[in-house]
């Protein structure tokens, strides 16, 4: 009897580990031609590549057939929806869905900016869900020359002067007309939305080149559809040039991971109140070569399945 009880208590920690949730990070490497990669973590600090760092899905849509900035969002029925940047100068974004992150639907092109003859691009699409209207929101950055207030030295940015645009959908089959989503007085890219409590926090990059900003800021609204105030916070990412933010709740903290792209490494800040941010870049570890993706929570059993 004592032996059985000892075995029972010794097995409890392992049972607990097997049941707990983990975190996945979808990302790309190099230019994105290799497709979708995954890393996982159990603490939000230490991330390890899955499948030996090899790709889980190769891109087939777009002029350049790239899979940059993969954003994955799980709906209430358990389906994972993914959107991505399909090419540097595409007017489309890529889309696919999966139940298990291994077997994917046929990849499709969503023609989000093809109605705009001078639109230059469709970068870093993201997905959010608006509880009030019961629909999904897909938003991304586009430059339409002459459409918005110019930024200093835009020619050094290849004439790029981005604003955020969006469509809505309930089924990822039919989509609303494309509309302007976020129009601040600076060039903005790489926006992502985190719902916390009743509010929605948007993290975004100020892309202005002169004086150089290249940092992550925040703005908050009561709906995923906004309107989000265009007067944004001060930078939360310090002096390092940063892009590609993704935010996730880990315990009592909200972590924001971002690409320190001039240093070729990842950084992170965290906060309990979304006002005071602690830089924990020195505590995080990521797979070599990781670039702009999305962090999201999954069952540990899914990580184990992906490992196999």
mmCIF file with all atom_site columns, N, CA, C and O in Angstrom, residues 80-117:
data_model
loop_
_atom_site.group_PDB
_atom_site.id
_atom_site.type_symbol
_atom_site.label_atom_id
_atom_site.label_alt_id
_atom_site.label_comp_id
_atom_site.label_asym_id
_atom_site.label_entity_id
_atom_site.label_seq_id
_atom_site.pdbx_PDB_ins_code
_atom_site.Cartn_x
_atom_site.Cartn_y
_atom_site.Cartn_z
_atom_site.occupancy
_atom_site.B_iso_or_equiv
_atom_site.pdbx_formal_charge
_atom_site.auth_seq_id
_atom_site.auth_comp_id
_atom_site.auth_asym_id
_atom_site.auth_atom_id
_atom_site.pdbx_PDB_model_num
ATOM 1   N N  . UNK A 1 80  ? -7.779 26.643 -36.612 1.00 0.00 ? 80  UNK A N  1
ATOM 2   C CA . UNK A 1 80  ? -6.724 27.655 -36.665 1.00 0.00 ? 80  UNK A CA 1
ATOM 3   C C  . UNK A 1 80  ? -6.744 28.322 -38.041 1.00 0.00 ? 80  UNK A C  1
ATOM 4   O O  . UNK A 1 80  ? -6.678 27.647 -39.071 1.00 0.00 ? 80  UNK A O  1
ATOM 5   N N  . UNK A 1 81  ? -6.834 29.633 -38.041 1.00 0.00 ? 81  UNK A N  1
ATOM 6   C CA . UNK A 1 81  ? -6.827 30.409 -39.282 1.00 0.00 ? 81  UNK A CA 1
ATOM 7   C C  . UNK A 1 81  ? -5.488 31.142 -39.380 1.00 0.00 ? 81  UNK A C  1
ATOM 8   O O  . UNK A 1 81  ? -5.043 31.756 -38.409 1.00 0.00 ? 81  UNK A O  1
ATOM 9   N N  . UNK A 1 82  ? -4.871 31.088 -40.545 1.00 0.00 ? 82  UNK A N  1
ATOM 10  C CA . UNK A 1 82  ? -3.573 31.734 -40.717 1.00 0.00 ? 82  UNK A CA 1
ATOM 11  C C  . UNK A 1 82  ? -3.598 32.665 -41.929 1.00 0.00 ? 82  UNK A C  1
ATOM 12  O O  . UNK A 1 82  ? -4.118 32.310 -42.986 1.00 0.00 ? 82  UNK A O  1
ATOM 13  N N  . UNK A 1 83  ? -3.033 33.851 -41.747 1.00 0.00 ? 83  UNK A N  1
ATOM 14  C CA . UNK A 1 83  ? -2.813 34.792 -42.838 1.00 0.00 ? 83  UNK A CA 1
ATOM 15  C C  . UNK A 1 83  ? -1.331 35.154 -42.846 1.00 0.00 ? 83  UNK A C  1
ATOM 16  O O  . UNK A 1 83  ? -0.658 35.070 -41.817 1.00 0.00 ? 83  UNK A O  1
ATOM 17  N N  . UNK A 1 84  ? -0.833 35.567 -44.021 1.00 0.00 ? 84  UNK A N  1
ATOM 18  C CA . UNK A 1 84  ? 0.592  35.892 -44.109 1.00 0.00 ? 84  UNK A CA 1
ATOM 19  C C  . UNK A 1 84  ? 0.862  36.834 -45.275 1.00 0.00 ? 84  UNK A C  1
ATOM 20  O O  . UNK A 1 84  ? 0.026  37.018 -46.168 1.00 0.00 ? 84  UNK A O  1
ATOM 21  N N  . UNK A 1 85  ? 2.043  37.448 -45.259 1.00 0.00 ? 85  UNK A N  1
ATOM 22  C CA . UNK A 1 85  ? 2.525  38.283 -46.353 1.00 0.00 ? 85  UNK A CA 1
ATOM 23  C C  . UNK A 1 85  ? 3.048  37.363 -47.445 1.00 0.00 ? 85  UNK A C  1
ATOM 24  O O  . UNK A 1 85  ? 4.014  36.633 -47.243 1.00 0.00 ? 85  UNK A O  1
ATOM 25  N N  . UNK A 1 86  ? 2.416  37.412 -48.614 1.00 0.00 ? 86  UNK A N  1
ATOM 26  C CA . UNK A 1 86  ? 2.761  36.469 -49.685 1.00 0.00 ? 86  UNK A CA 1
ATOM 27  C C  . UNK A 1 86  ? 3.869  36.974 -50.594 1.00 0.00 ? 86  UNK A C  1
ATOM 28  O O  . UNK A 1 86  ? 4.424  36.198 -51.383 1.00 0.00 ? 86  UNK A O  1
ATOM 29  N N  . UNK A 1 87  ? 4.199  38.261 -50.502 1.00 0.00 ? 87  UNK A N  1
ATOM 30  C CA . UNK A 1 87  ? 5.273  38.814 -51.328 1.00 0.00 ? 87  UNK A CA 1
ATOM 31  C C  . UNK A 1 87  ? 5.513  40.263 -50.976 1.00 0.00 ? 87  UNK A C  1
ATOM 32  O O  . UNK A 1 87  ? 4.673  40.929 -50.363 1.00 0.00 ? 87  UNK A O  1
ATOM 33  N N  . UNK A 1 88  ? 6.664  40.776 -51.382 1.00 0.00 ? 88  UNK A N  1
ATOM 34  C CA . UNK A 1 88  ? 7.025  42.147 -51.041 1.00 0.00 ? 88  UNK A CA 1
ATOM 35  C C  . UNK A 1 88  ? 6.052  43.155 -51.642 1.00 0.00 ? 88  UNK A C  1
ATOM 36  O O  . UNK A 1 88  ? 5.710  44.149 -51.009 1.00 0.00 ? 88  UNK A O  1
ATOM 37  N N  . UNK A 1 89  ? 5.612  42.931 -52.868 1.00 0.00 ? 89  UNK A N  1
ATOM 38  C CA . UNK A 1 89  ? 4.800  43.930 -53.559 1.00 0.00 ? 89  UNK A CA 1
ATOM 39  C C  . UNK A 1 89  ? 3.465  43.353 -54.028 1.00 0.00 ? 89  UNK A C  1
ATOM 40  O O  . UNK A 1 89  ? 2.900  43.786 -55.020 1.00 0.00 ? 89  UNK A O  1
ATOM 41  N N  . UNK A 1 90  ? 2.921  42.395 -53.289 1.00 0.00 ? 90  UNK A N  1
ATOM 42  C CA . UNK A 1 90  ? 1.625  41.810 -53.607 1.00 0.00 ? 90  UNK A CA 1
ATOM 43  C C  . UNK A 1 90  ? 0.482  42.697 -53.113 1.00 0.00 ? 90  UNK A C  1
ATOM 44  O O  . UNK A 1 90  ? 0.605  43.374 -52.087 1.00 0.00 ? 90  UNK A O  1
ATOM 45  N N  . UNK A 1 91  ? -0.654 42.624 -53.832 1.00 0.00 ? 91  UNK A N  1
ATOM 46  C CA . UNK A 1 91  ? -1.883 43.272 -53.387 1.00 0.00 ? 91  UNK A CA 1
ATOM 47  C C  . UNK A 1 91  ? -2.821 42.255 -52.745 1.00 0.00 ? 91  UNK A C  1
ATOM 48  O O  . UNK A 1 91  ? -3.976 42.563 -52.474 1.00 0.00 ? 91  UNK A O  1
ATOM 49  N N  . UNK A 1 92  ? -2.316 41.066 -52.513 1.00 0.00 ? 92  UNK A N  1
ATOM 50  C CA . UNK A 1 92  ? -3.076 40.004 -51.860 1.00 0.00 ? 92  UNK A CA 1
ATOM 51  C C  . UNK A 1 92  ? -2.403 39.644 -50.547 1.00 0.00 ? 92  UNK A C  1
ATOM 52  O O  . UNK A 1 92  ? -1.269 40.052 -50.276 1.00 0.00 ? 92  UNK A O  1
ATOM 53  N N  . UNK A 1 93  ? -3.113 38.853 -49.730 1.00 0.00 ? 93  UNK A N  1
ATOM 54  C CA . UNK A 1 93  ? -2.489 38.180 -48.593 1.00 0.00 ? 93  UNK A CA 1
ATOM 55  C C  . UNK A 1 93  ? -2.828 36.701 -48.687 1.00 0.00 ? 93  UNK A C  1
ATOM 56  O O  . UNK A 1 93  ? -3.827 36.316 -49.299 1.00 0.00 ? 93  UNK A O  1
ATOM 57  N N  . UNK A 1 94  ? -1.992 35.846 -48.104 1.00 0.00 ? 94  UNK A N  1
ATOM 58  C CA . UNK A 1 94  ? -2.250 34.415 -48.119 1.00 0.00 ? 94  UNK A CA 1
ATOM 59  C C  . UNK A 1 94  ? -3.153 33.996 -46.980 1.00 0.00 ? 94  UNK A C  1
ATOM 60  O O  . UNK A 1 94  ? -3.178 34.635 -45.921 1.00 0.00 ? 94  UNK A O  1
ATOM 61  N N  . UNK A 1 95  ? -3.899 32.899 -47.206 1.00 0.00 ? 95  UNK A N  1
ATOM 62  C CA . UNK A 1 95  ? -4.781 32.363 -46.167 1.00 0.00 ? 95  UNK A CA 1
ATOM 63  C C  . UNK A 1 95  ? -4.835 30.841 -46.260 1.00 0.00 ? 95  UNK A C  1
ATOM 64  O O  . UNK A 1 95  ? -4.877 30.264 -47.358 1.00 0.00 ? 95  UNK A O  1
ATOM 65  N N  . UNK A 1 96  ? -4.848 30.185 -45.096 1.00 0.00 ? 96  UNK A N  1
ATOM 66  C CA . UNK A 1 96  ? -5.079 28.739 -44.997 1.00 0.00 ? 96  UNK A CA 1
ATOM 67  C C  . UNK A 1 96  ? -5.605 28.451 -43.598 1.00 0.00 ? 96  UNK A C  1
ATOM 68  O O  . UNK A 1 96  ? -5.446 29.258 -42.674 1.00 0.00 ? 96  UNK A O  1
ATOM 69  N N  . UNK A 1 97  ? -6.226 27.277 -43.419 1.00 0.00 ? 97  UNK A N  1
ATOM 70  C CA . UNK A 1 97  ? -6.751 26.897 -42.104 1.00 0.00 ? 97  UNK A CA 1
ATOM 71  C C  . UNK A 1 97  ? -6.377 25.458 -41.787 1.00 0.00 ? 97  UNK A C  1
ATOM 72  O O  . UNK A 1 97  ? -6.029 24.676 -42.684 1.00 0.00 ? 97  UNK A O  1
ATOM 73  N N  . UNK A 1 98  ? -6.456 25.126 -40.498 1.00 0.00 ? 98  UNK A N  1
ATOM 74  C CA . UNK A 1 98  ? -6.058 23.789 -40.055 1.00 0.00 ? 98  UNK A CA 1
ATOM 75  C C  . UNK A 1 98  ? -6.736 23.465 -38.737 1.00 0.00 ? 98  UNK A C  1
ATOM 76  O O  . UNK A 1 98  ? -7.013 24.359 -37.932 1.00 0.00 ? 98  UNK A O  1
ATOM 77  N N  . UNK A 1 99  ? -6.962 22.190 -38.493 1.00 0.00 ? 99  UNK A N  1
ATOM 78  C CA . UNK A 1 99  ? -7.475 21.725 -37.204 1.00 0.00 ? 99  UNK A CA 1
ATOM 79  C C  . UNK A 1 99  ? -6.353 21.334 -36.256 1.00 0.00 ? 99  UNK A C  1
ATOM 80  O O  . UNK A 1 99  ? -6.523 21.314 -35.039 1.00 0.00 ? 99  UNK A O  1
ATOM 81  N N  . UNK A 1 100 ? -5.186 20.965 -36.817 1.00 0.00 ? 100 UNK A N  1
ATOM 82  C CA . UNK A 1 100 ? -4.106 20.432 -35.989 1.00 0.00 ? 100 UNK A CA 1
ATOM 83  C C  . UNK A 1 100 ? -2.750 21.091 -36.228 1.00 0.00 ? 100 UNK A C  1
ATOM 84  O O  . UNK A 1 100 ? -1.754 20.667 -35.645 1.00 0.00 ? 100 UNK A O  1
ATOM 85  N N  . UNK A 1 101 ? -2.671 22.103 -37.086 1.00 0.00 ? 101 UNK A N  1
ATOM 86  C CA . UNK A 1 101 ? -1.440 22.825 -37.435 1.00 0.00 ? 101 UNK A CA 1
ATOM 87  C C  . UNK A 1 101 ? -0.462 21.967 -38.235 1.00 0.00 ? 101 UNK A C  1
ATOM 88  O O  . UNK A 1 101 ? 0.665  22.393 -38.493 1.00 0.00 ? 101 UNK A O  1
ATOM 89  N N  . UNK A 1 102 ? -0.895 20.790 -38.644 1.00 0.00 ? 102 UNK A N  1
ATOM 90  C CA . UNK A 1 102 ? -0.069 19.914 -39.488 1.00 0.00 ? 102 UNK A CA 1
ATOM 91  C C  . UNK A 1 102 ? -0.706 19.772 -40.864 1.00 0.00 ? 102 UNK A C  1
ATOM 92  O O  . UNK A 1 102 ? -0.052 19.959 -41.892 1.00 0.00 ? 102 UNK A O  1
ATOM 93  N N  . UNK A 1 103 ? -1.988 19.431 -40.884 1.00 0.00 ? 103 UNK A N  1
ATOM 94  C CA . UNK A 1 103 ? -2.728 19.273 -42.134 1.00 0.00 ? 103 UNK A CA 1
ATOM 95  C C  . UNK A 1 103 ? -3.479 20.570 -42.424 1.00 0.00 ? 103 UNK A C  1
ATOM 96  O O  . UNK A 1 103 ? -4.336 20.986 -41.647 1.00 0.00 ? 103 UNK A O  1
ATOM 97  N N  . UNK A 1 104 ? -3.150 21.183 -43.561 1.00 0.00 ? 104 UNK A N  1
ATOM 98  C CA . UNK A 1 104 ? -3.685 22.499 -43.885 1.00 0.00 ? 104 UNK A CA 1
ATOM 99  C C  . UNK A 1 104 ? -4.613 22.452 -45.088 1.00 0.00 ? 104 UNK A C  1
ATOM 100 O O  . UNK A 1 104 ? -4.475 21.610 -45.971 1.00 0.00 ? 104 UNK A O  1
ATOM 101 N N  . UNK A 1 105 ? -5.562 23.376 -45.112 1.00 0.00 ? 105 UNK A N  1
ATOM 102 C CA . UNK A 1 105 ? -6.443 23.530 -46.253 1.00 0.00 ? 105 UNK A CA 1
ATOM 103 C C  . UNK A 1 105 ? -5.647 24.032 -47.457 1.00 0.00 ? 105 UNK A C  1
ATOM 104 O O  . UNK A 1 105 ? -4.476 24.411 -47.341 1.00 0.00 ? 105 UNK A O  1
ATOM 105 N N  . UNK A 1 106 ? -6.301 24.031 -48.592 1.00 0.00 ? 106 UNK A N  1
ATOM 106 C CA . UNK A 1 106 ? -5.678 24.621 -49.781 1.00 0.00 ? 106 UNK A CA 1
ATOM 107 C C  . UNK A 1 106 ? -5.401 26.100 -49.516 1.00 0.00 ? 106 UNK A C  1
ATOM 108 O O  . UNK A 1 106 ? -6.236 26.820 -48.967 1.00 0.00 ? 106 UNK A O  1
ATOM 109 N N  . UNK A 1 107 ? -4.229 26.555 -49.876 1.00 0.00 ? 107 UNK A N  1
ATOM 110 C CA . UNK A 1 107 ? -3.871 27.954 -49.676 1.00 0.00 ? 107 UNK A CA 1
ATOM 111 C C  . UNK A 1 107 ? -4.633 28.831 -50.673 1.00 0.00 ? 107 UNK A C  1
ATOM 112 O O  . UNK A 1 107 ? -4.779 28.485 -51.847 1.00 0.00 ? 107 UNK A O  1
ATOM 113 N N  . UNK A 1 108 ? -5.127 29.958 -50.182 1.00 0.00 ? 108 UNK A N  1
ATOM 114 C CA . UNK A 1 108 ? -5.894 30.877 -51.022 1.00 0.00 ? 108 UNK A CA 1
ATOM 115 C C  . UNK A 1 108 ? -5.309 32.282 -50.929 1.00 0.00 ? 108 UNK A C  1
ATOM 116 O O  . UNK A 1 108 ? -4.706 32.663 -49.928 1.00 0.00 ? 108 UNK A O  1
ATOM 117 N N  . UNK A 1 109 ? -5.517 33.053 -51.975 1.00 0.00 ? 109 UNK A N  1
ATOM 118 C CA . UNK A 1 109 ? -5.141 34.461 -51.999 1.00 0.00 ? 109 UNK A CA 1
ATOM 119 C C  . UNK A 1 109 ? -6.378 35.308 -51.732 1.00 0.00 ? 109 UNK A C  1
ATOM 120 O O  . UNK A 1 109 ? -7.406 35.133 -52.396 1.00 0.00 ? 109 UNK A O  1
ATOM 121 N N  . UNK A 1 110 ? -6.307 36.177 -50.747 1.00 0.00 ? 110 UNK A N  1
ATOM 122 C CA . UNK A 1 110 ? -7.390 37.124 -50.476 1.00 0.00 ? 110 UNK A CA 1
ATOM 123 C C  . UNK A 1 110 ? -6.999 38.458 -51.123 1.00 0.00 ? 110 UNK A C  1
ATOM 124 O O  . UNK A 1 110 ? -6.002 39.069 -50.730 1.00 0.00 ? 110 UNK A O  1
ATOM 125 N N  . UNK A 1 111 ? -7.763 38.926 -52.108 1.00 0.00 ? 111 UNK A N  1
ATOM 126 C CA . UNK A 1 111 ? -7.372 40.116 -52.900 1.00 0.00 ? 111 UNK A CA 1
ATOM 127 C C  . UNK A 1 111 ? -7.714 41.426 -52.195 1.00 0.00 ? 111 UNK A C  1
ATOM 128 O O  . UNK A 1 111 ? -8.529 42.224 -52.663 1.00 0.00 ? 111 UNK A O  1
ATOM 129 N N  . UNK A 1 112 ? -7.054 41.696 -51.093 1.00 0.00 ? 112 UNK A N  1
ATOM 130 C CA . UNK A 1 112 ? -7.466 42.799 -50.219 1.00 0.00 ? 112 UNK A CA 1
ATOM 131 C C  . UNK A 1 112 ? -7.232 44.184 -50.819 1.00 0.00 ? 112 UNK A C  1
ATOM 132 O O  . UNK A 1 112 ? -7.956 45.131 -50.506 1.00 0.00 ? 112 UNK A O  1
ATOM 133 N N  . UNK A 1 113 ? -6.214 44.350 -51.700 1.00 0.00 ? 113 UNK A N  1
ATOM 134 C CA . UNK A 1 113 ? -5.913 45.677 -52.234 1.00 0.00 ? 113 UNK A CA 1
ATOM 135 C C  . UNK A 1 113 ? -5.909 45.721 -53.755 1.00 0.00 ? 113 UNK A C  1
ATOM 136 O O  . UNK A 1 113 ? -5.454 46.710 -54.341 1.00 0.00 ? 113 UNK A O  1
ATOM 137 N N  . UNK A 1 114 ? -6.435 44.711 -54.411 1.00 0.00 ? 114 UNK A N  1
ATOM 138 C CA . UNK A 1 114 ? -6.402 44.696 -55.874 1.00 0.00 ? 114 UNK A CA 1
ATOM 139 C C  . UNK A 1 114 ? -7.311 45.751 -56.492 1.00 0.00 ? 114 UNK A C  1
ATOM 140 O O  . UNK A 1 114 ? -7.182 46.071 -57.673 1.00 0.00 ? 114 UNK A O  1
ATOM 141 N N  . UNK A 1 115 ? -8.237 46.301 -55.700 1.00 0.00 ? 115 UNK A N  1
ATOM 142 C CA . UNK A 1 115 ? -9.118 47.360 -56.201 1.00 0.00 ? 115 UNK A CA 1
ATOM 143 C C  . UNK A 1 115 ? -8.428 48.717 -56.221 1.00 0.00 ? 115 UNK A C  1
ATOM 144 O O  . UNK A 1 115 ? -8.978 49.684 -56.768 1.00 0.00 ? 115 UNK A O  1
ATOM 145 N N  . UNK A 1 116 ? -7.232 48.797 -55.620 1.00 0.00 ? 116 UNK A N  1
ATOM 146 C CA . UNK A 1 116 ? -6.475 50.051 -55.580 1.00 0.00 ? 116 UNK A CA 1
ATOM 147 C C  . UNK A 1 116 ? -5.330 49.965 -56.589 1.00 0.00 ? 116 UNK A C  1
ATOM 148 O O  . UNK A 1 116 ? -4.325 49.291 -56.343 1.00 0.00 ? 116 UNK A O  1
ATOM 149 N N  . UNK A 1 117 ? -5.436 50.630 -57.728 1.00 0.00 ? 117 UNK A N  1
ATOM 150 C CA . UNK A 1 117 ? -4.441 50.461 -58.804 1.00 0.00 ? 117 UNK A CA 1
ATOM 151 C C  . UNK A 1 117 ? -3.021 50.874 -58.427 1.00 0.00 ? 117 UNK A C  1
ATOM 152 O O  . UNK A 1 117 ? -2.056 50.322 -58.970 1.00 0.00 ? 117 UNK A O  1
#
